[in-house]
Every structure is written in structure tokens, then in C-alpha cells.
Coordinates of C-alpha atoms in Angstrom, one line a residue:
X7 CA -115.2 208.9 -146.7
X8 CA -117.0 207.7 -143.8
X9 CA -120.5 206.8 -145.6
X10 CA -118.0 205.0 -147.8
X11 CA -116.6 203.1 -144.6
X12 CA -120.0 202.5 -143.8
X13 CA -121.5 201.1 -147.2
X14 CA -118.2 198.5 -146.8
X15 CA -119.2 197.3 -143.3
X16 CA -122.6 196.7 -144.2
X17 CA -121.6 195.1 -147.3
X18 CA -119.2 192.9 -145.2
X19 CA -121.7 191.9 -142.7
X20 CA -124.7 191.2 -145.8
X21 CA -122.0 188.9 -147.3
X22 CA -120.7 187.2 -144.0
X23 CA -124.9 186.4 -143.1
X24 CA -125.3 184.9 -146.4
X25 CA -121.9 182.9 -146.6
X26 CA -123.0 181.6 -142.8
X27 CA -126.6 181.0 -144.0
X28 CA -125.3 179.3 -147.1
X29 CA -123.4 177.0 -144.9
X30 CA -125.8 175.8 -143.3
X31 CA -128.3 175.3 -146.2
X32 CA -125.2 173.2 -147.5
X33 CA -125.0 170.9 -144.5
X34 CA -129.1 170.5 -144.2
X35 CA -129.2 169.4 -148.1
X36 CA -126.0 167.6 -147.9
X37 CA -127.7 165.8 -144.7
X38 CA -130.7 165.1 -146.9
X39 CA -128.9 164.1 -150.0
X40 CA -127.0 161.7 -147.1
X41 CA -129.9 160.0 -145.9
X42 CA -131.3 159.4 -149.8
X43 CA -128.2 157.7 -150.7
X44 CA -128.3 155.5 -147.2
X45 CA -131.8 154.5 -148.6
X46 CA -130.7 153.8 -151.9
X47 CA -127.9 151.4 -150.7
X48 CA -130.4 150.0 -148.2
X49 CA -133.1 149.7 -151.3
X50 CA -130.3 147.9 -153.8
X51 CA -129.1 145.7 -151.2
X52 CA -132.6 144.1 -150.5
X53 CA -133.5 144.0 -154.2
X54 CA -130.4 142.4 -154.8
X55 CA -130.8 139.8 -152.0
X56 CA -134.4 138.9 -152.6
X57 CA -134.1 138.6 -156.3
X58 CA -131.1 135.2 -154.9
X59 CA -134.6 133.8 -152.8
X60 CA -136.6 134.2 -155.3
X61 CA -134.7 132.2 -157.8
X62 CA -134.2 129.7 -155.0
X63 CA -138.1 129.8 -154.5
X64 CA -138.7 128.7 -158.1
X65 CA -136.6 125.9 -157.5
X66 CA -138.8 124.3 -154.6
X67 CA -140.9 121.8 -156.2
X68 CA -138.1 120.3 -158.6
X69 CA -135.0 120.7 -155.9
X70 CA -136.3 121.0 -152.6
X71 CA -133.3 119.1 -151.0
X72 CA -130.9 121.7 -153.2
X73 CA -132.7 124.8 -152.3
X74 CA -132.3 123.5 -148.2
X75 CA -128.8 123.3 -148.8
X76 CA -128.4 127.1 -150.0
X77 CA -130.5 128.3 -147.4
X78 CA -127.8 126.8 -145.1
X79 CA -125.4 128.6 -147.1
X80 CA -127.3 132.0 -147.0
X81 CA -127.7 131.5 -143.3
X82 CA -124.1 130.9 -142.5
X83 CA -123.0 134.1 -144.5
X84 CA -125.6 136.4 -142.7
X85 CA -124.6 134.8 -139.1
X86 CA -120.3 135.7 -140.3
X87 CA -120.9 138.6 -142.3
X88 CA -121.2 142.7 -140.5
X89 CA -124.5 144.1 -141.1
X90 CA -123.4 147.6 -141.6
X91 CA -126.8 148.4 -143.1
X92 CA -128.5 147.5 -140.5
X93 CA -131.2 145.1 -142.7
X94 CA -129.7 141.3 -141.1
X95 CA -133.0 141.2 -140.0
X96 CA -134.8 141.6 -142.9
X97 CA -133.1 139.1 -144.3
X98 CA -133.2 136.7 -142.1
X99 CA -136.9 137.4 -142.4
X100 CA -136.9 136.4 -146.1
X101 CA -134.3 133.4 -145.8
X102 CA -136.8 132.0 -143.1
X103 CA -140.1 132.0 -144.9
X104 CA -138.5 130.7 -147.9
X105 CA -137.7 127.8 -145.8
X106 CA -140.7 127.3 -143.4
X107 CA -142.2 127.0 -147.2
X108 CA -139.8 124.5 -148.5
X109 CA -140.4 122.4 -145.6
X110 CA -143.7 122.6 -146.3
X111 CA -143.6 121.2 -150.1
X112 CA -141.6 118.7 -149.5
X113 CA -144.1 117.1 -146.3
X114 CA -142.3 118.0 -143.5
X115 CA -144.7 119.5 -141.8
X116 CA -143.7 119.6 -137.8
X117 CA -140.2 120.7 -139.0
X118 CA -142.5 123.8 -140.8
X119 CA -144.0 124.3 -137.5
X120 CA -140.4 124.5 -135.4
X121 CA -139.3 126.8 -137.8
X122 CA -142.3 128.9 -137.5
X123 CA -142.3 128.8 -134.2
X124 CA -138.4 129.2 -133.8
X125 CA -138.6 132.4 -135.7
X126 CA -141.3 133.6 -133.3
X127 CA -139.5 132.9 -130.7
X128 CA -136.2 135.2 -131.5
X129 CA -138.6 138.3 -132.6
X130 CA -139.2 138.2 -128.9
X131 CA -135.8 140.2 -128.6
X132 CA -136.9 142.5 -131.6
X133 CA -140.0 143.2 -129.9
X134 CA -140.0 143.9 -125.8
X135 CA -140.1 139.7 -125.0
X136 CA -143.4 140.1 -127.7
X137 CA -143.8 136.8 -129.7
X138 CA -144.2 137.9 -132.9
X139 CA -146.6 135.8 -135.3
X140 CA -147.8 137.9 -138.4
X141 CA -151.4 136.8 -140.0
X142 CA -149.2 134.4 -142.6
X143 CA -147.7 133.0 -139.9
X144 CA -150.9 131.8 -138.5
X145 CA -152.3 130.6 -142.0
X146 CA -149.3 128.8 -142.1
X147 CA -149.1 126.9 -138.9
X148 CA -152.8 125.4 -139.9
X149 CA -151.8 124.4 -143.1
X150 CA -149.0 122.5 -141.7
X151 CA -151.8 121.3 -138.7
X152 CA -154.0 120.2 -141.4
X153 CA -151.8 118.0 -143.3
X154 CA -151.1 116.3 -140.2
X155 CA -154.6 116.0 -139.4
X156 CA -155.0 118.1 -136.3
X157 CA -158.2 120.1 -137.0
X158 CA -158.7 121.5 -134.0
X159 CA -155.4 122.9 -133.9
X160 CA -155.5 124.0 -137.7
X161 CA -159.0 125.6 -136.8
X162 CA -157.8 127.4 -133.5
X163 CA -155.3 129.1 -134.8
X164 CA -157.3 130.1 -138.1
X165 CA -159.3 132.2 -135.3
X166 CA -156.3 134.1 -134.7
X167 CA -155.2 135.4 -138.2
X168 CA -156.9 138.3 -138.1
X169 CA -160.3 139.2 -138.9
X170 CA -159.9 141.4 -142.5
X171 CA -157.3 140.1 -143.3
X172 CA -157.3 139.6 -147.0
X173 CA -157.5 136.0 -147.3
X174 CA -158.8 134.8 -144.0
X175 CA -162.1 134.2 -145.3
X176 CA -160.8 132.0 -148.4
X177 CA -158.7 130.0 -146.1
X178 CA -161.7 129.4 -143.7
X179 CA -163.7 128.6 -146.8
X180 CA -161.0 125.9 -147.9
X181 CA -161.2 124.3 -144.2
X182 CA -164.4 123.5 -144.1
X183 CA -164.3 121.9 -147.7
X184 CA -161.2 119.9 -146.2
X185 CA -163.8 118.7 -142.7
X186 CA -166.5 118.2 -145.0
X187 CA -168.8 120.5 -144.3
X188 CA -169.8 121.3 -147.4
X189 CA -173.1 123.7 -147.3
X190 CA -170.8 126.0 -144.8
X191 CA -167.8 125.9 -147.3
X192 CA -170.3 127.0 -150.0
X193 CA -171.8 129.6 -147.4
X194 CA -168.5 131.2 -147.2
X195 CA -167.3 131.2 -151.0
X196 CA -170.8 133.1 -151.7
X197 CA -170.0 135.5 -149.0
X198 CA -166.7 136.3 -150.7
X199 CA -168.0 137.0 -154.2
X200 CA -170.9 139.0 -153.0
X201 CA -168.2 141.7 -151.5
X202 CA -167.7 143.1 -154.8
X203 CA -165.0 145.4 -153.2
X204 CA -162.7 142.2 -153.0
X205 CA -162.8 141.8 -156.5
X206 CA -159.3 142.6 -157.0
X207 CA -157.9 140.0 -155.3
X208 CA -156.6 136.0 -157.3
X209 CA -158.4 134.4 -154.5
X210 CA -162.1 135.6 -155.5
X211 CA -161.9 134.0 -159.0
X212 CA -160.8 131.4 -157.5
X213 CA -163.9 131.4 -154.9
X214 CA -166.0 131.5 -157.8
X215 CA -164.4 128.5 -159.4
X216 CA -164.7 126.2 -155.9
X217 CA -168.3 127.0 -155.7
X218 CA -168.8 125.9 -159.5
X219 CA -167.0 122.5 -158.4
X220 CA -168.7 122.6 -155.0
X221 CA -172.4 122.6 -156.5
X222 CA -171.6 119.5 -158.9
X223 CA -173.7 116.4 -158.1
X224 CA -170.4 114.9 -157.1
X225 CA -167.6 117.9 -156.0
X226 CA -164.4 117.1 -155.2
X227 CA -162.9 118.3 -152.4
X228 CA -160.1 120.2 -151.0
X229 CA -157.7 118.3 -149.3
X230 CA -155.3 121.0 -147.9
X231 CA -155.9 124.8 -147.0
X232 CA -154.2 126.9 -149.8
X233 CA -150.7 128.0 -148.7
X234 CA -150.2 131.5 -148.4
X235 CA -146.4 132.4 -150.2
X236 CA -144.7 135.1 -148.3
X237 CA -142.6 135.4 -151.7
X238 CA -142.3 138.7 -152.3
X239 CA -143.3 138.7 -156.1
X240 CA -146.5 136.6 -154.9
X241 CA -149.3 137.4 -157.1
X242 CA -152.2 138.5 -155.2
X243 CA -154.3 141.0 -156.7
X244 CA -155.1 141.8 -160.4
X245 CA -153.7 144.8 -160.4
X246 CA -150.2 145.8 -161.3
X247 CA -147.9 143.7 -159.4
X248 CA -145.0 146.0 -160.2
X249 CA -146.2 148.8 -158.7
X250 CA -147.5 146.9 -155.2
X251 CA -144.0 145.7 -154.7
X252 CA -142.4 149.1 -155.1
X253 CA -145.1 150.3 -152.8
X254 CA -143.6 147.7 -150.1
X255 CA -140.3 148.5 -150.8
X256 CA -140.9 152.1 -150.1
X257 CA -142.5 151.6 -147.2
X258 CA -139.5 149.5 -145.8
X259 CA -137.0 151.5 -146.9
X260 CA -137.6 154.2 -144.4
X261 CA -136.2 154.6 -141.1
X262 CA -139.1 153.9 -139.3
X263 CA -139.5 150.7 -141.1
X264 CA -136.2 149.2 -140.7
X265 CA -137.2 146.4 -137.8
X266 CA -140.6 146.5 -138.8
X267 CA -141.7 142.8 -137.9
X268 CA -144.7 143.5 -140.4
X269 CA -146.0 145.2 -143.4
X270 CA -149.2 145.0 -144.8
X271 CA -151.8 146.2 -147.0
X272 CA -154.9 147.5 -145.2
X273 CA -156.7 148.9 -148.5
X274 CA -155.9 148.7 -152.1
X275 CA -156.7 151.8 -153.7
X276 CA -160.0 152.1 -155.5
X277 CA -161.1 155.5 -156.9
X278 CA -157.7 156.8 -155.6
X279 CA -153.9 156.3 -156.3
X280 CA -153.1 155.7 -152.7
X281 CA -152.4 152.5 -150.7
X282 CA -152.7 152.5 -147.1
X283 CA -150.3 150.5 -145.3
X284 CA -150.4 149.4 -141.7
X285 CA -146.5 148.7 -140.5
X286 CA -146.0 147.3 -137.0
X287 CA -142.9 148.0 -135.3
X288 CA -142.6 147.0 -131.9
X289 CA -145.8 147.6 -130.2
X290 CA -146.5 150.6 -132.4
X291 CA -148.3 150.6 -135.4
X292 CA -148.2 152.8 -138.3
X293 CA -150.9 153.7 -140.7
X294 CA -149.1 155.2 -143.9
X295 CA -150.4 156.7 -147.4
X296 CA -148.2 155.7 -150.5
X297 CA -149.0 157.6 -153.6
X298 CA -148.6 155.2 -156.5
X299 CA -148.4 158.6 -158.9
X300 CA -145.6 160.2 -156.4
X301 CA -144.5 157.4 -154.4
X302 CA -144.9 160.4 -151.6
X303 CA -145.4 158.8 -148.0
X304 CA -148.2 160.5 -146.1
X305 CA -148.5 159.7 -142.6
X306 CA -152.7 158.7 -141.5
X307 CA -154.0 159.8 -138.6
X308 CA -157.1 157.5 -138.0
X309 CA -158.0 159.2 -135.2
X310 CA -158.1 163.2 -136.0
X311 CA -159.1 161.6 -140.2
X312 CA -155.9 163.7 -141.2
X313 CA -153.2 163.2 -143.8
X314 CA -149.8 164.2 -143.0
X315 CA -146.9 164.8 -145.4
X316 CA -143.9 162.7 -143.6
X317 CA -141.8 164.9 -143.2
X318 CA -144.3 167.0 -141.0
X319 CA -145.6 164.0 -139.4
X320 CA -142.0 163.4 -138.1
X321 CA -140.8 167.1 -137.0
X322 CA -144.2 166.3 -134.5
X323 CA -142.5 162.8 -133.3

């Protein structure tokens, strides 16, 4: 009777650990599963939204006065609505560019600039009183400078768009076409199609078809810097355009990410399947891996040459 007593309490106390342990497996996945639907409501939200500015961005050249007025709209209902997501931001990012652009188009070019510089301006509360210009931003400003007919202005702040950055070199290329220097225009465009690791990229045909104009007896030209779209279905390499934009969206849609003033492609996968990403949040920037095969998010350290699942990279932070 009492080894039968005993084989109860030890069956009572097996089953109370695993109900207690199953508990609390419940909560962690329920947490998890929590999170992933957080994400895909964040995810949805800014699909949704930036498929209305893209339609609005097709609409530019033939109804720029139009596309104005529902950015006025958009920009009304973002400053009235509750941002329970937390992604006004992000929005606001997209709502802006689409109009620093349309000011662009239709020639009003010092109103581009304000709103440029406006928009710096307020990331200066996102970012520790930082003025936030992104390498576009830059591009932008001497495109703007350049219609205008400010060169040195245009050219100054070309300096400051980031050496490496993907198109810096073809926008430097196009400004000395626009100044007239012609054999340095030509110097640069053959510099561009000799990196055969940029290949990839729209604006290396294109380098090759400026220098096959630029070596006629007579070339014509350039008369503005090419402008840059921050429009998020932007064609900018040959390769799958689907799956770079996914690779973006996965990158903002996680918690680190959220008030990222920037995110970028540092290196286009080669003879991999990963991108690597450089995110700046703050004053801190991130260097993450996105699996194109996975869509897994590996965090990089540059410094130690490691790869670290997320997940792991975060229990460490």
C-alpha cells in the first residue's frame, strides 16, 4: 500500500512538472506566434499603403497638379489618424519622396529643395538632433542645383553621397557631360563598365550607351543629372525585382528596423543567395544577411567575419 502511495506522488509530481512546463512552452510560442502576426499587420499595412503612392507616382508626368493634391490628402489623414502600428513614420517617409519628386517633374526645383531639406530637418527628432540626409537625398538636392544652374552647389554636395554608393559614379559621370567636360565624362563611363562586378545594375548599360553617343563626331549632351526615384518598385538592377523588394520589406519589418531612417543595399549577391543590407537607425548601423532561398535574417559581424542567426544575434543585445 505504501509503494502504491508512493508510485501516485511521483506520478502526481511528473504530471504537475510537465503541465507547469507545458505552460510555459504555451506562453513562449504564443509570444512568438504574437510577434509574427504584429509583423504581418505591420507588413500588410505598408504593402497596402505604398501600392496608393505608387499608383500616384505613375500619375506624375500626366497629373502632377492632381497627384499634389492627394499628397495633401494623404498627409492630412496621417497627421489626424492614431498610429497604433507604430509605421507614421515610414509613411511619411514615402508620402515625402513621392513629393520632393513631383516637385521635381513639374520644375519646381527650390520648392524640391525645401522639402528635402524640411524633411531633414524633422529626422533631427528621430535621430539625437542628427540631420538625416540619405545618399538619394544628396543626389537629389544636385539635380534640383543643376537645373537651377548652381554647379558648385550641385557638385559639392555630389561629394557627399557616399563613395560606393551604387550610382554615385553614374551621376558624377552625367555632371560632367552637363559642365562640358567631355573627355572626363567619357573617363568615368569607361571606369564604370570596366567594373564588370557592376554589371547587374540599369545604369551600366546605360554607361555604355552615353559613351557610344559621347564618342560621335558631334554627341549630344546631357542636360540634367539622372534623377534617382526613391519609388519603391524602382528598377535598378537586372535581376529579379520581386525578390529585392521582398528582401527590403523583410528587413523593415523587424523590430529593429521600424525607425530605420535608411535601408540599403551594400552587395547584391553573386555566387551566393544572400544580400547584405546596411540599415541605419539612429547612430547605429546594422549590417544584415537576407537569404533569398529562406528569407532567414543573419546578423554580420564585420569585425569578428561572423554570421549570426538573429535570433542569437539578439539574445547577445
Amino acid at each position: 500500500m505504501r509503494i502504491l502511495f508512493l508510485i501516485l506522488m511521483i506520478f502526481t509530481m511528473i504530471y504537475s512538472c510537465k503541465k507547469d512546463n507545458d505552460e510555459v512552452i504555451e506562453k513562449a510560442v504564443c509570444g512568438s506566434c504574437q510577434m509574427e502576426v504584429e509583423m504581418r499587420r505591420v507588413s500588410n499595412e505598408l504593402n497596402r499603403f505604398d501600392s496608393i503612392i505608387i499608383n500616384l507616382y505613375e500619375k506624375i508626368n500626366d497629373e502632377p497638379k492632381f497627384v499634389l493634391k492627394e499628397i495633401e490628402k494623404i498627409e492630412y489623414q496621417l497627421n489626424s489618424e492614431t498610429d497604433s502600428l507604430k509605421i507614421k513614420d515610414n509613411k511619411v517617409s514615402l508620402v515625402t519622396n513621392l513629393k520632393i519628386e513631383t516637385l521635381y517633374r513639374m520644375g519646381e526645383y527650390q520648392k524640391s529643395i525645401n522639402e528635402i531639406e524640411h524633411s531633414a530637418k524633422l529626422s533631427q527628432r528621430r535621430f539625437d538632433g542628427e540631420i538625416n540626409y540619405s545618399e538619394n537625398d544628396f543626389i537629389h538636392l544636385a539635380c534640383n542645383y543643376v537645373k537651377l544652374k548652381d554647379f558648385e552647389k550641385a557638385k559639392e554636395l555630389l561629394s557627399k553621397a557616399g563613395v560606393g554608393w551604387y550610382i554615385t559614379n553614374f551621376i558624377n559621370a552625367n555632371f560632367y557631360e552637363v559642365i562640358g567636360n567631355k573627355e572626363m565624362a567619357i573617363k568615368k563611363y569607361e571606369e564604370i563598365v570596366s567594373d564588370i562586378s557592376m554589371d547587374h545594375y540599369y545604369h551600366y548599360r546605360h554607361s555604355k550607351i552615353r559613351l557610344l553617343e559621347l564618342k560621335k563626331s558631334n554627341p549630344k549632351l546631357l542636360t540634367e543629372l539622372f534623377y534617382p526615384s526613391d519609388r519603391s518598385d524602382a528598377k535598378i538592377t537586372v535581376s529579379d525585382n520581386g525578390i529585392r523588394n521582398k528582401v527590403f520589406d523583410t528587413i523593415w519589418s523587424i523590430p529593429e528596423c521600424k525607425n530605420c531612417g535608411s535601408v540599403s543595399v551594400f552587395k547584391e549577391p553573386r555566387e551566393s543567395s544572400r544580400y547584405w543590407m546596411k540599415a541605419k537607425s539612429k547612430k547605429i548601423i546594422y549590417n544584415f544577411l537576407v537569404d533569398t532561398l529562406s528569407f532567414e535574417i543573419f546578423y554580420l559581424d564585420t569585425i569578428n567575419k561572423k554570421e549570426i542567426p538573429l535570433s542569437e544575434w539578439r539574445k547577445g543585445n
